[in-house]
Short mmCIF file of C-alpha atoms in Angstrom, two decimals:
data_model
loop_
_atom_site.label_atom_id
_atom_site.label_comp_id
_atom_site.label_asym_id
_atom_site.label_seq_id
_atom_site.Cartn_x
_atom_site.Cartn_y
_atom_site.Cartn_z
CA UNK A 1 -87.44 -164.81 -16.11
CA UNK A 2 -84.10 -163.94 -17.41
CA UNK A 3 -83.49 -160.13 -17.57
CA UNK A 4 -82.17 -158.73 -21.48
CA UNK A 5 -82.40 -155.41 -20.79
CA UNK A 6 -78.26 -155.32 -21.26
CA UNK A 7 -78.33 -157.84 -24.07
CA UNK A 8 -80.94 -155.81 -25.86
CA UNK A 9 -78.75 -152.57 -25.44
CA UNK A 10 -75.53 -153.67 -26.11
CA UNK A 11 -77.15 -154.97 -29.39
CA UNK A 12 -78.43 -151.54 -30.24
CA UNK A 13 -74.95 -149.89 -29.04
CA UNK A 14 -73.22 -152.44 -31.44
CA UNK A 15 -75.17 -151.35 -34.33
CA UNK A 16 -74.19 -147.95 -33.67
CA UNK A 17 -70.86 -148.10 -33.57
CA UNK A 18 -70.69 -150.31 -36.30
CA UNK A 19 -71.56 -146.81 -38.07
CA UNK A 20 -69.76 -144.12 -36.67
CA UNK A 21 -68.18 -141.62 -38.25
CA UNK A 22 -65.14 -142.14 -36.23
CA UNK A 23 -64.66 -145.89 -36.84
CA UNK A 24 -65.78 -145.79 -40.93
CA UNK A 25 -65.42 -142.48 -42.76
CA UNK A 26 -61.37 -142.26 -42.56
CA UNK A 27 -60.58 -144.76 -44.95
CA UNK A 28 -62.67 -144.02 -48.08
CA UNK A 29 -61.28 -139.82 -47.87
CA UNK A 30 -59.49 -139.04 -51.34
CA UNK A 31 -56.12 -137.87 -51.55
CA UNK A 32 -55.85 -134.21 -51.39
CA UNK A 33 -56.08 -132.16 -54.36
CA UNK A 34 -53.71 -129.68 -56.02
CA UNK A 35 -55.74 -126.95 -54.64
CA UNK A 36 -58.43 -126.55 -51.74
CA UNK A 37 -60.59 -129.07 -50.13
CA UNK A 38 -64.02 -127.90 -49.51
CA UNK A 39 -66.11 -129.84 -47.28
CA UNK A 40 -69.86 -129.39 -47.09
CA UNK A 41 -71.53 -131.92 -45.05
CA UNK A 42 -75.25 -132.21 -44.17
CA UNK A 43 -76.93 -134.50 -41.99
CA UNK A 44 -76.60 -135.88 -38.53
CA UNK A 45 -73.51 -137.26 -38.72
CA UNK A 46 -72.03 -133.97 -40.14
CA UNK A 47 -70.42 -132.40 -37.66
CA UNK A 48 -68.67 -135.63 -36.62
CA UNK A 49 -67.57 -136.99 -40.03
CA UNK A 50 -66.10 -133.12 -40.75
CA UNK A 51 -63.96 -133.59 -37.49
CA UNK A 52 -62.81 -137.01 -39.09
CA UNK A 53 -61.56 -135.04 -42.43
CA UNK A 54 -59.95 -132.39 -40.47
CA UNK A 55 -57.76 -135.23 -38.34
CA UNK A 56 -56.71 -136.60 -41.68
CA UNK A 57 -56.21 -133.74 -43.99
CA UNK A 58 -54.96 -131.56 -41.18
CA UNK A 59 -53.13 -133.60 -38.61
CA UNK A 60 -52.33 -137.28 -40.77
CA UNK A 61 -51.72 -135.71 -44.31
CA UNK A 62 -50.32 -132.65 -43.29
CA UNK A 63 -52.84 -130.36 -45.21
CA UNK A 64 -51.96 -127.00 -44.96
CA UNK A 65 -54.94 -125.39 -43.24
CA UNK A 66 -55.76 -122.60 -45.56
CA UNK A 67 -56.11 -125.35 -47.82
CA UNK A 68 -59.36 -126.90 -45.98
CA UNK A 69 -62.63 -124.48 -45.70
CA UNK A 70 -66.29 -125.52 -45.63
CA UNK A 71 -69.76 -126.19 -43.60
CA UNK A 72 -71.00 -128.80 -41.74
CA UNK A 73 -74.93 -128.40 -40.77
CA UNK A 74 -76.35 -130.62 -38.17
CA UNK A 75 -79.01 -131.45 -36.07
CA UNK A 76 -79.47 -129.50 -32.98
CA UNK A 77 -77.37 -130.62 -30.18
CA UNK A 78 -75.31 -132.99 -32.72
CA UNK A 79 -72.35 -130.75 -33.07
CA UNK A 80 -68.50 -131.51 -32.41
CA UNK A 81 -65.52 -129.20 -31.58
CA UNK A 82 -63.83 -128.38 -35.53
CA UNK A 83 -60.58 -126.20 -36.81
CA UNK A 84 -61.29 -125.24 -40.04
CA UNK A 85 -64.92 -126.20 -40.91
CA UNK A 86 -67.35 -124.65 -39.75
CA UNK A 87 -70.31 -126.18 -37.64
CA UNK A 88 -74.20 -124.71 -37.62
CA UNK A 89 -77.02 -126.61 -36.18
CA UNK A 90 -80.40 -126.30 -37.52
CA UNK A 91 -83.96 -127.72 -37.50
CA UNK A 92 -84.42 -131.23 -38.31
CA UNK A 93 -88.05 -132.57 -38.70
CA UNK A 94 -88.93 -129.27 -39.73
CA UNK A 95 -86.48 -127.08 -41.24
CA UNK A 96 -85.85 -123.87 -39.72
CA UNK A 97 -84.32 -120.37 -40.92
CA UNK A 98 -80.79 -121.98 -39.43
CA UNK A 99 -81.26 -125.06 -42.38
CA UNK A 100 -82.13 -122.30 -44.73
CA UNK A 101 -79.47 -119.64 -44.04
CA UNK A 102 -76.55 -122.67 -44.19
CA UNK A 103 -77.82 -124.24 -47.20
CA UNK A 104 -77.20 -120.69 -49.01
CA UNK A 105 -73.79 -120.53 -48.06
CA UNK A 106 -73.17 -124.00 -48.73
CA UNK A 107 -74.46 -122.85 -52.47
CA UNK A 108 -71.64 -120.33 -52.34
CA UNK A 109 -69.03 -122.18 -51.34
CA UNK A 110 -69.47 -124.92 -54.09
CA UNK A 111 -69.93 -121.99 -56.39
CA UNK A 112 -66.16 -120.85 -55.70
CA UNK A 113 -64.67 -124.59 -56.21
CA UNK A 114 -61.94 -124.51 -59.29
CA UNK A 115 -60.95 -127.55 -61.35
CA UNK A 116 -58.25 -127.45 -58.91
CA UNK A 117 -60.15 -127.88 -56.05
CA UNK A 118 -62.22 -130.99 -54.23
CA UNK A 119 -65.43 -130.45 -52.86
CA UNK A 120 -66.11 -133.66 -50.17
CA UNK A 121 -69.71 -133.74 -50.25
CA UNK A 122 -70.78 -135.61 -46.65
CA UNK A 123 -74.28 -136.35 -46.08
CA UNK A 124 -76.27 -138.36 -43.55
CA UNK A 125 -79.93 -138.65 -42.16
CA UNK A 126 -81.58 -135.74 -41.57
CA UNK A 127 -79.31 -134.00 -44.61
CA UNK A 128 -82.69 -133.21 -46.38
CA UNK A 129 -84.78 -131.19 -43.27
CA UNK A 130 -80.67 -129.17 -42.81
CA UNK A 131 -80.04 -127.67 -46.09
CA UNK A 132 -83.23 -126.09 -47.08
CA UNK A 133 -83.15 -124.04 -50.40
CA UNK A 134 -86.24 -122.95 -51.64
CA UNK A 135 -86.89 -122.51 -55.69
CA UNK A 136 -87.31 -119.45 -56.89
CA UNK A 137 -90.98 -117.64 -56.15
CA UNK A 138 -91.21 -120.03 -52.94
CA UNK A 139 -91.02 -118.93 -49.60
CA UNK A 140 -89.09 -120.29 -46.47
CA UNK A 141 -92.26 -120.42 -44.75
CA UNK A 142 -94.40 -121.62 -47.37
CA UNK A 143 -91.75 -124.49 -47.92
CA UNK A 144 -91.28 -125.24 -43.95
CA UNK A 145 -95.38 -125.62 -44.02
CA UNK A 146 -95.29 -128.30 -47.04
CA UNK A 147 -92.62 -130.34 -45.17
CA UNK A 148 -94.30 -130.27 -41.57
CA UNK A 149 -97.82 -131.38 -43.12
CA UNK A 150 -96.33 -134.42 -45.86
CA UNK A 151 -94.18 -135.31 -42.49
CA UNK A 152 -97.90 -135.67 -40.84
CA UNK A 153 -99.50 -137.65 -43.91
CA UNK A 154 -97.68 -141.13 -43.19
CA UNK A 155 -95.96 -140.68 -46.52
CA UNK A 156 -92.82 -142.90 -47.22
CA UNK A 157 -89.66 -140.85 -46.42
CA UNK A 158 -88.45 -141.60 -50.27
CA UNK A 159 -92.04 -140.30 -51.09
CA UNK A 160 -91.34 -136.68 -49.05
CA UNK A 161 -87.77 -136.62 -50.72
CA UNK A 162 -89.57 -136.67 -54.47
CA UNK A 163 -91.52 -133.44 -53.41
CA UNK A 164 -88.78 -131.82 -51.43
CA UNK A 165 -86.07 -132.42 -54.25
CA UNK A 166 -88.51 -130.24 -57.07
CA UNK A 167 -88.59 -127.46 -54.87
CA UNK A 168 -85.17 -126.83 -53.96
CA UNK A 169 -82.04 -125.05 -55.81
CA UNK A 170 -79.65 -128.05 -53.58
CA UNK A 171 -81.60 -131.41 -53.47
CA UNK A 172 -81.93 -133.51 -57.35
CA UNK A 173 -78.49 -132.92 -58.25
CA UNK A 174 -78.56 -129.29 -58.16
CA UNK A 175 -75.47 -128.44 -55.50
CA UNK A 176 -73.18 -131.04 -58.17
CA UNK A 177 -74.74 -128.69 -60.90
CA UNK A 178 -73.03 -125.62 -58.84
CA UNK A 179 -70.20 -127.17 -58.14
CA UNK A 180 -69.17 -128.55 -61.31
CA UNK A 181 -65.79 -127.16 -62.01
CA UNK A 182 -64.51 -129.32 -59.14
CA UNK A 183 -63.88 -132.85 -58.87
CA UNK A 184 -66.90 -134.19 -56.29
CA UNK A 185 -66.62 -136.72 -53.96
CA UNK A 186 -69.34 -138.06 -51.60
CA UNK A 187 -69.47 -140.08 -48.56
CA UNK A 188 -72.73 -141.00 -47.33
CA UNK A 189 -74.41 -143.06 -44.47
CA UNK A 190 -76.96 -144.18 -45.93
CA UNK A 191 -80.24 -143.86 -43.70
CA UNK A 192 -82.83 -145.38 -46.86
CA UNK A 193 -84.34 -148.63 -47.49
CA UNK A 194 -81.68 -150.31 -50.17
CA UNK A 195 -79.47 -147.22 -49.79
CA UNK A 196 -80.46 -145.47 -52.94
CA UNK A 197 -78.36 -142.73 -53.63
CA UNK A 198 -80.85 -140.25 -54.61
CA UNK A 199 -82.55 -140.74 -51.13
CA UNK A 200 -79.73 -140.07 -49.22
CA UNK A 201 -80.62 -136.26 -48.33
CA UNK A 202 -82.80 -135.83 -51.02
CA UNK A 203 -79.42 -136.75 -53.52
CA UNK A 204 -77.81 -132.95 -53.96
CA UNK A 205 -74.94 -134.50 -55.70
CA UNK A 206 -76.21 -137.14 -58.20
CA UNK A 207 -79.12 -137.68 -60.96
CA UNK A 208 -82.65 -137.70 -60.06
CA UNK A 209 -85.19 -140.03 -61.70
CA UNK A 210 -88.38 -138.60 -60.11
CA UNK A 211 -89.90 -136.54 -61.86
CA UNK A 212 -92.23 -133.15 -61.29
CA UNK A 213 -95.03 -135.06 -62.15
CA UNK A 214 -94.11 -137.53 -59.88
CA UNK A 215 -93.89 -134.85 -57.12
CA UNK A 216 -97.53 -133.21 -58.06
CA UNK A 217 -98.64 -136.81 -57.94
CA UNK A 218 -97.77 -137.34 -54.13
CA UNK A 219 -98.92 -134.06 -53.54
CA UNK A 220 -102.92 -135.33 -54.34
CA UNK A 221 -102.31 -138.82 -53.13
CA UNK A 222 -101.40 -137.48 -49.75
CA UNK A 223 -104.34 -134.97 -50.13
CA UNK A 224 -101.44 -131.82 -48.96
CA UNK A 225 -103.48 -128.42 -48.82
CA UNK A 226 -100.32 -126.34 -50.89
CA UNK A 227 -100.11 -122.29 -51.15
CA UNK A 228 -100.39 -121.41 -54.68
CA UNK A 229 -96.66 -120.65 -55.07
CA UNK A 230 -96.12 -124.26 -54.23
CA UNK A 231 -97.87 -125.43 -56.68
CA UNK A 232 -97.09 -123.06 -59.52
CA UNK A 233 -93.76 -124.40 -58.64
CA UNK A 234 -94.61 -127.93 -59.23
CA UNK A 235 -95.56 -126.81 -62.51
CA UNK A 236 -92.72 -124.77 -63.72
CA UNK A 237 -91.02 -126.52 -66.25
CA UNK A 238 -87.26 -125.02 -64.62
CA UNK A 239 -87.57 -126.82 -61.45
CA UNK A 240 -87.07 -130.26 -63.06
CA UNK A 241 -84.20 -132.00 -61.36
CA UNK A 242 -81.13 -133.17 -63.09
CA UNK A 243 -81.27 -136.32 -64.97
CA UNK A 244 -78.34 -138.64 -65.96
CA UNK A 245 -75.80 -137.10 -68.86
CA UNK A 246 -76.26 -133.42 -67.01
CA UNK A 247 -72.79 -131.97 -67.04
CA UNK A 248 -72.75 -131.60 -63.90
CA UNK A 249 -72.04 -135.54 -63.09
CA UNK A 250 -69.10 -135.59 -65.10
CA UNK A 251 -66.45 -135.35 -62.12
CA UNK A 252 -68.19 -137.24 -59.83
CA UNK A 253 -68.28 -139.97 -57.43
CA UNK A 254 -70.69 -141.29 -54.79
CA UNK A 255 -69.65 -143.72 -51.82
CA UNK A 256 -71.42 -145.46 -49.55
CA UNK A 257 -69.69 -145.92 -46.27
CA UNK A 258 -71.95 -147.08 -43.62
CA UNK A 259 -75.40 -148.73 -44.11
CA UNK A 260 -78.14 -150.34 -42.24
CA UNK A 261 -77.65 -153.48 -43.24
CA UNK A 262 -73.99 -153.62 -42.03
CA UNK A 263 -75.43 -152.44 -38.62
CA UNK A 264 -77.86 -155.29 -38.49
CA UNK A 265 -75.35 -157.46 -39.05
CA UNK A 266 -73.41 -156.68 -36.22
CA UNK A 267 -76.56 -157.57 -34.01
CA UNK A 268 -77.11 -160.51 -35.66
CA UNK A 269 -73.79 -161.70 -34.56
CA UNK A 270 -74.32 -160.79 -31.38
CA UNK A 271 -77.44 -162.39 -30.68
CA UNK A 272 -76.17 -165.88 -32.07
CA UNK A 273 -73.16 -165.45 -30.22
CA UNK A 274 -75.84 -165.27 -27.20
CA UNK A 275 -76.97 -168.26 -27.64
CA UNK A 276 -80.19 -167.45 -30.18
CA UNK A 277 -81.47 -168.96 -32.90
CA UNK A 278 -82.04 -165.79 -35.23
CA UNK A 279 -84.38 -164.58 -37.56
CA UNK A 280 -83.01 -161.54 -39.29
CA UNK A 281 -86.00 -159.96 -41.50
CA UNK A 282 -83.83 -157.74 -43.12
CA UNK A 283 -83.13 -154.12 -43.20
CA UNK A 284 -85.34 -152.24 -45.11
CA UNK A 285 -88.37 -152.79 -43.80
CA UNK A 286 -91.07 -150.34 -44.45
CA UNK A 287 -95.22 -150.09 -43.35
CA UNK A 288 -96.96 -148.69 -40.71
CA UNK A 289 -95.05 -148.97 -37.60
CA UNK A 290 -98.25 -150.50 -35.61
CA UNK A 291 -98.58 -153.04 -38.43
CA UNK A 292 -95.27 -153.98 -38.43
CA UNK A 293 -95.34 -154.63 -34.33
CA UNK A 294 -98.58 -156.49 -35.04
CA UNK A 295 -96.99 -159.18 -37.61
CA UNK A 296 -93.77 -159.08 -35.35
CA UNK A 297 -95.86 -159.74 -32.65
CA UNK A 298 -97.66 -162.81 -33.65
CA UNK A 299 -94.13 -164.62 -35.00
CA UNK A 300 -93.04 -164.01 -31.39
CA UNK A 301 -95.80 -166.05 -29.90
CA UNK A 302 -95.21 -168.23 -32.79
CA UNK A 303 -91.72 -169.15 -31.10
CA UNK A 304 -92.38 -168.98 -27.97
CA UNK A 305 -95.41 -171.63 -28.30
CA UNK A 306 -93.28 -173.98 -30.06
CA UNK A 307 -90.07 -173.29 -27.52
CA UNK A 308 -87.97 -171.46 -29.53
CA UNK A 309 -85.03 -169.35 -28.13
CA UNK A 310 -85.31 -166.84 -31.35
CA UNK A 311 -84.05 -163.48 -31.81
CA UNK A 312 -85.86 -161.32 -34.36
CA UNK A 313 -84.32 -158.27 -36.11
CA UNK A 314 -85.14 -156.19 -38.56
CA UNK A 315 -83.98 -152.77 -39.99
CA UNK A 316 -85.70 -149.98 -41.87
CA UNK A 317 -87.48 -147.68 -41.41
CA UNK A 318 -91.44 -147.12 -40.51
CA UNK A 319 -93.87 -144.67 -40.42
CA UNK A 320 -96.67 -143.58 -38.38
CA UNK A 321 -99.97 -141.59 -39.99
CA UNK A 322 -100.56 -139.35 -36.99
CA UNK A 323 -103.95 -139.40 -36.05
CA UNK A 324 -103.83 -137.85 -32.68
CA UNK A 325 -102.20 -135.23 -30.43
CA UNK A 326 -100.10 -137.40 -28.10
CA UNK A 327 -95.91 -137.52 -28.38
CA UNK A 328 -93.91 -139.84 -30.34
CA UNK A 329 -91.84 -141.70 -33.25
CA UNK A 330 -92.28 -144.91 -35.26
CA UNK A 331 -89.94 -146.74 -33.00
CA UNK A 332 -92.18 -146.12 -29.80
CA UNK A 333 -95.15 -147.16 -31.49
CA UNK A 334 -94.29 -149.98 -32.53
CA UNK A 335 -92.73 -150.59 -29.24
CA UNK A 336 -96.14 -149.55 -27.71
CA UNK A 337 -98.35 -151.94 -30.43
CA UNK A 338 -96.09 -155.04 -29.70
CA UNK A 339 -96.42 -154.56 -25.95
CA UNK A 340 -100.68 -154.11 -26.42
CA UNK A 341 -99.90 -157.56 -27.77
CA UNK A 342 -97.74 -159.25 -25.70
CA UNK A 343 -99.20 -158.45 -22.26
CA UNK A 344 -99.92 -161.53 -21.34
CA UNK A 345 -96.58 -163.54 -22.15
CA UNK A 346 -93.95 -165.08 -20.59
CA UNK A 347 -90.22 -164.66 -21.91
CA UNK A 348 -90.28 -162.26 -24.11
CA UNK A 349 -88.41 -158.79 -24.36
CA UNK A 350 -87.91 -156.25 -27.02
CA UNK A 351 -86.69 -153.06 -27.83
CA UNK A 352 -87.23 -150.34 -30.83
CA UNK A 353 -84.83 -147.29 -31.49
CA UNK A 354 -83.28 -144.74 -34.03
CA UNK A 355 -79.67 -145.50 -34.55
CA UNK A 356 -79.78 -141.90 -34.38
CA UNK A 357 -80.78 -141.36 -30.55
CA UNK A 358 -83.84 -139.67 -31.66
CA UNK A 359 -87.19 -141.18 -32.62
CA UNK A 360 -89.96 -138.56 -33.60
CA UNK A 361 -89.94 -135.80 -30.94
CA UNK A 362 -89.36 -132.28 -31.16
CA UNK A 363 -86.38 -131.65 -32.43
CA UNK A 364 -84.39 -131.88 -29.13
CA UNK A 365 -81.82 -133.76 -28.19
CA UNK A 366 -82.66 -135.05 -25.28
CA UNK A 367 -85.68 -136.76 -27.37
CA UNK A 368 -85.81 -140.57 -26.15
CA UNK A 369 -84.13 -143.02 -28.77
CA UNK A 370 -87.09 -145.12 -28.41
CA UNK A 371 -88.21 -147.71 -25.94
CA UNK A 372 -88.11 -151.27 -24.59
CA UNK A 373 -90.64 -154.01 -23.26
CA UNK A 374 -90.67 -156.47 -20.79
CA UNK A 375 -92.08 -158.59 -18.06
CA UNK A 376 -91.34 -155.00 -16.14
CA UNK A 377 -93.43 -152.95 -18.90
CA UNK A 378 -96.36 -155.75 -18.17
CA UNK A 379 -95.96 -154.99 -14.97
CA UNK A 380 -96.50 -151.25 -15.00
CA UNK A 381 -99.65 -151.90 -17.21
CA UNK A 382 -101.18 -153.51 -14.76
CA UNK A 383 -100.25 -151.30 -11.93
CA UNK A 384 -101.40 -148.45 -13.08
CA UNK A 385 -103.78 -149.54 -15.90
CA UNK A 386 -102.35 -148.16 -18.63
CA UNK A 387 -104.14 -149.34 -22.11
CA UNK A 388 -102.06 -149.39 -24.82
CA UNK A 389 -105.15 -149.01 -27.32
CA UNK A 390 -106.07 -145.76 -25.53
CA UNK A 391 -102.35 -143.94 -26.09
CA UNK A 392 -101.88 -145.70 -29.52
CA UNK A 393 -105.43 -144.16 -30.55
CA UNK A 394 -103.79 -140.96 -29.50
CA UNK A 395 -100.30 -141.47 -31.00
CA UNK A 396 -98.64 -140.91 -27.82
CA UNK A 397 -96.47 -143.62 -26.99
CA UNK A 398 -94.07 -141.36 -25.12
CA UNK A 399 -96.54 -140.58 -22.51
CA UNK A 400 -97.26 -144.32 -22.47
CA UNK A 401 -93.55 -145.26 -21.82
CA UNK A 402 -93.08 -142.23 -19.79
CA UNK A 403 -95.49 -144.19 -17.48
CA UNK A 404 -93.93 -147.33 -17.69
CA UNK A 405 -90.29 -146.60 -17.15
CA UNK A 406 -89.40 -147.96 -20.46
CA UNK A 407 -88.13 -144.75 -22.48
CA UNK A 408 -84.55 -145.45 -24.46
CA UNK A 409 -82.34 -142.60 -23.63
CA UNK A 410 -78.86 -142.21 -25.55
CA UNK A 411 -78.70 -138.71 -26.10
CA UNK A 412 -77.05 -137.79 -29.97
CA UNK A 413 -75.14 -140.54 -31.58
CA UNK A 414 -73.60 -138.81 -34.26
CA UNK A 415 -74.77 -141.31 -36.70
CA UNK A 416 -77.83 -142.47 -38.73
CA UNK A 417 -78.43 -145.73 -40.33
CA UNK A 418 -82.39 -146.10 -39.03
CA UNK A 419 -84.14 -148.11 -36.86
CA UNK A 420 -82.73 -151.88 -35.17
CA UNK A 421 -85.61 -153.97 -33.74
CA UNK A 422 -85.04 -157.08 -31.74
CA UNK A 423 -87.40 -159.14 -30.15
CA UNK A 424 -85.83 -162.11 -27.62
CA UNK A 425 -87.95 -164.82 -27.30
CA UNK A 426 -86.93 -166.95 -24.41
CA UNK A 427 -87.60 -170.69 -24.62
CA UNK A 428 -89.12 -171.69 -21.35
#
């Protein structure tokens, strides 16, 4: 059987770099204003697109440096060497004291901007777990143990956002409504199903349409055990988010500058150019990540019982309702689900990962990117008799492909438009 393994990875590789910061963010940076440029950047692409404003402001426009101040907060292990603004990693799943401490001088940076000044506003996955800001009468902690447990409940990451955004003094619109007197610009990559702007990061910088209500509402769906601070902050009129007409939109502007569905394109190419026939399923997808793999998984057999030679992509991003104590993300599950049901067939590979190089984990990051299948990963099952239903049942698809051999490692990619899927379906 014909080995993908590259073809599958140079996909993924394309997608990537089809988003970095290096290769997109350049060319949508404003001209420099009469007075400073303030950068505050969130996400983790920040520390990378921060370095890309320095090298034009600085080094291409000729910027004098005292000129250009600001913050970039990142993922752990996702920073880059910078001049003028400054770098701190923090937590990202769960926000840590790091997150918290930059997101309050972030606040005070945007609070000094003049009508003189530009503040470049740069967010990207993982923007919303970096700058944590509690409301008033809420605690770090109290606000760190909300996000770890909706994380847990399989809730939509749009879902989260509409519960983290009413309990923070950054996320709604609130860091535009500090930063009004300046003229706001922001560049996003845009990590969310149909790249809605108040997603990205929870939206600091432009209206919100959820609503408090909306947030308590989640809150019981999801069944989420809250201290009482949490939800007498749910209920506090003040905490609202800013709607459209609030002031503080009136200098603004949001850009999009890399998204998944540019990504996916790129590996769409590719595969045709390889000599599939491709079915892209677009790149928003959403769902449990083992009931994705299971639909995935029976258009795959579809193909390869009528001799197809079919690529199948998709983008988005899935979730997983964790049910057990084993090690994971979405991308390795559903990696571990489609290989449960494809044991048994012939000429057909796949592979699921983060354009981010992290998928679930701890935090770390030397967390796998996610993981691939093939005739080798069959292989290995039967070998050493690993059941797929048994580590699914336990969400630990990392010990699974630990096992196997079949773990994606890519280290930090400095970018963040989700999750590319492909399945190759050889027609033999």
């Amino acid at each position: 059987m014909t080995d993908h393994r590259k073809l599958l990875r140079a996909l993924f590789d394309a997608s990537v770099a089809a988003a970095h910061p290096d290769n997109i963010l350049e060319a949508h940076l404003p001209p420099a204003p009469e007075g400073r440029v303030i950068c505050l950047a969130a996400g983790k692409a920040a520390a990378a697109m921060a370095a890309v404003v320095e090298q034009h402001y600085l080094d291409a426009a000729g910027l004098d440096p005292a000129r250009l101040t600001g913050l970039a907060t990142t993922r752990y292990g996702h920073s880059v060497p910078t001049r003028r603004i400054k770098v701190i990693e923090a937590g990202h799943p769960v926000p840590d004291e790091a997150g918290w401490r930059s997101a309050g001088v972030s606040l005070t940076l945007a609070s000094t901007a003049t009508a003189d000044d530009l503040l470049l506003v740069l967010l990207s996955g993982g923007g919303s777990a970096n700058w944590i800001a509690p409301v008033n009468g809420v605690s770090f902690a109290q606000k760190q143990q909300l996000n770890h447990a909706l994380l847990r409940s399989g809730a939509p990451i749009g879902e989260v956002n509409t519960v983290r955004k009413h309990l923070s003094r950054i996320k709604g619109g609130r860091l535009a409504r500090t930063g009004r007197r300046a003229e706001i610009v922001t560049l996003a990559i845009s990590d969310v199903p149909r790249d809605e702007p108040t997603a990205i990061a929870s939206g600091p910088t432009v209206p919100d349409p959820t609503t408090l209500a909306d947030a308590r509402a989640l809150v019981a769906k999801y069944k989420i055990v809250c201290d009482d601070a949490v939800s007498h902050a749910l209920n506090d009129p003040a905490n609202e988010s800013c709607k459209p007409g609030d002031a503080a939109f009136a200098r603004t502007r949001f850009e999009i500058v890399a998204r998944p569905r540019t990504s996916l394109d790129v590996a769409v190419r590719l595969a045709h150019d390889a000599g599939f026939e491709v079915l892209d399923l677009g790149a928003n997808l959403e769902g449990e990540a083992r009931d994705v793999a299971m639909d995935h998984a029976k258009l795959a057999l579809k193909a390869r019982a009528d001799g197809r030679k079919l690529a199948i992509l998709s983008g988005g991003e899935l979730t997983v309702t964790v049910r057990g104590n084993g090690r994971g993300g979405p991308n390795q599950e559903y990696a571990l689900a489609l290989a449960s049901q494809l044991k048994n067939a012939r000429g057909i590979s796949a592979l699921a990962a983060d354009t981010d190089g992290a998928d679930g984990g701890a935090g770390d990051a030397s967390d796998p990117a996610g993981a691939v299948i093939d005739a080798r990963t069959y292989g290995a099952m039967r070998a050493q008799n690993l059941d797929p239903a048994v580590y699914l049942a336990n969400n630990d698809a990392t010990g699974f492909f630990a096992a196997s051999g079949d773990l994606l490692f890519t280290g930090p990619t400095l970018t963040n438009v989700n999750d590319i899927r492909v399945i190759l379906v050889d027609a033999v």
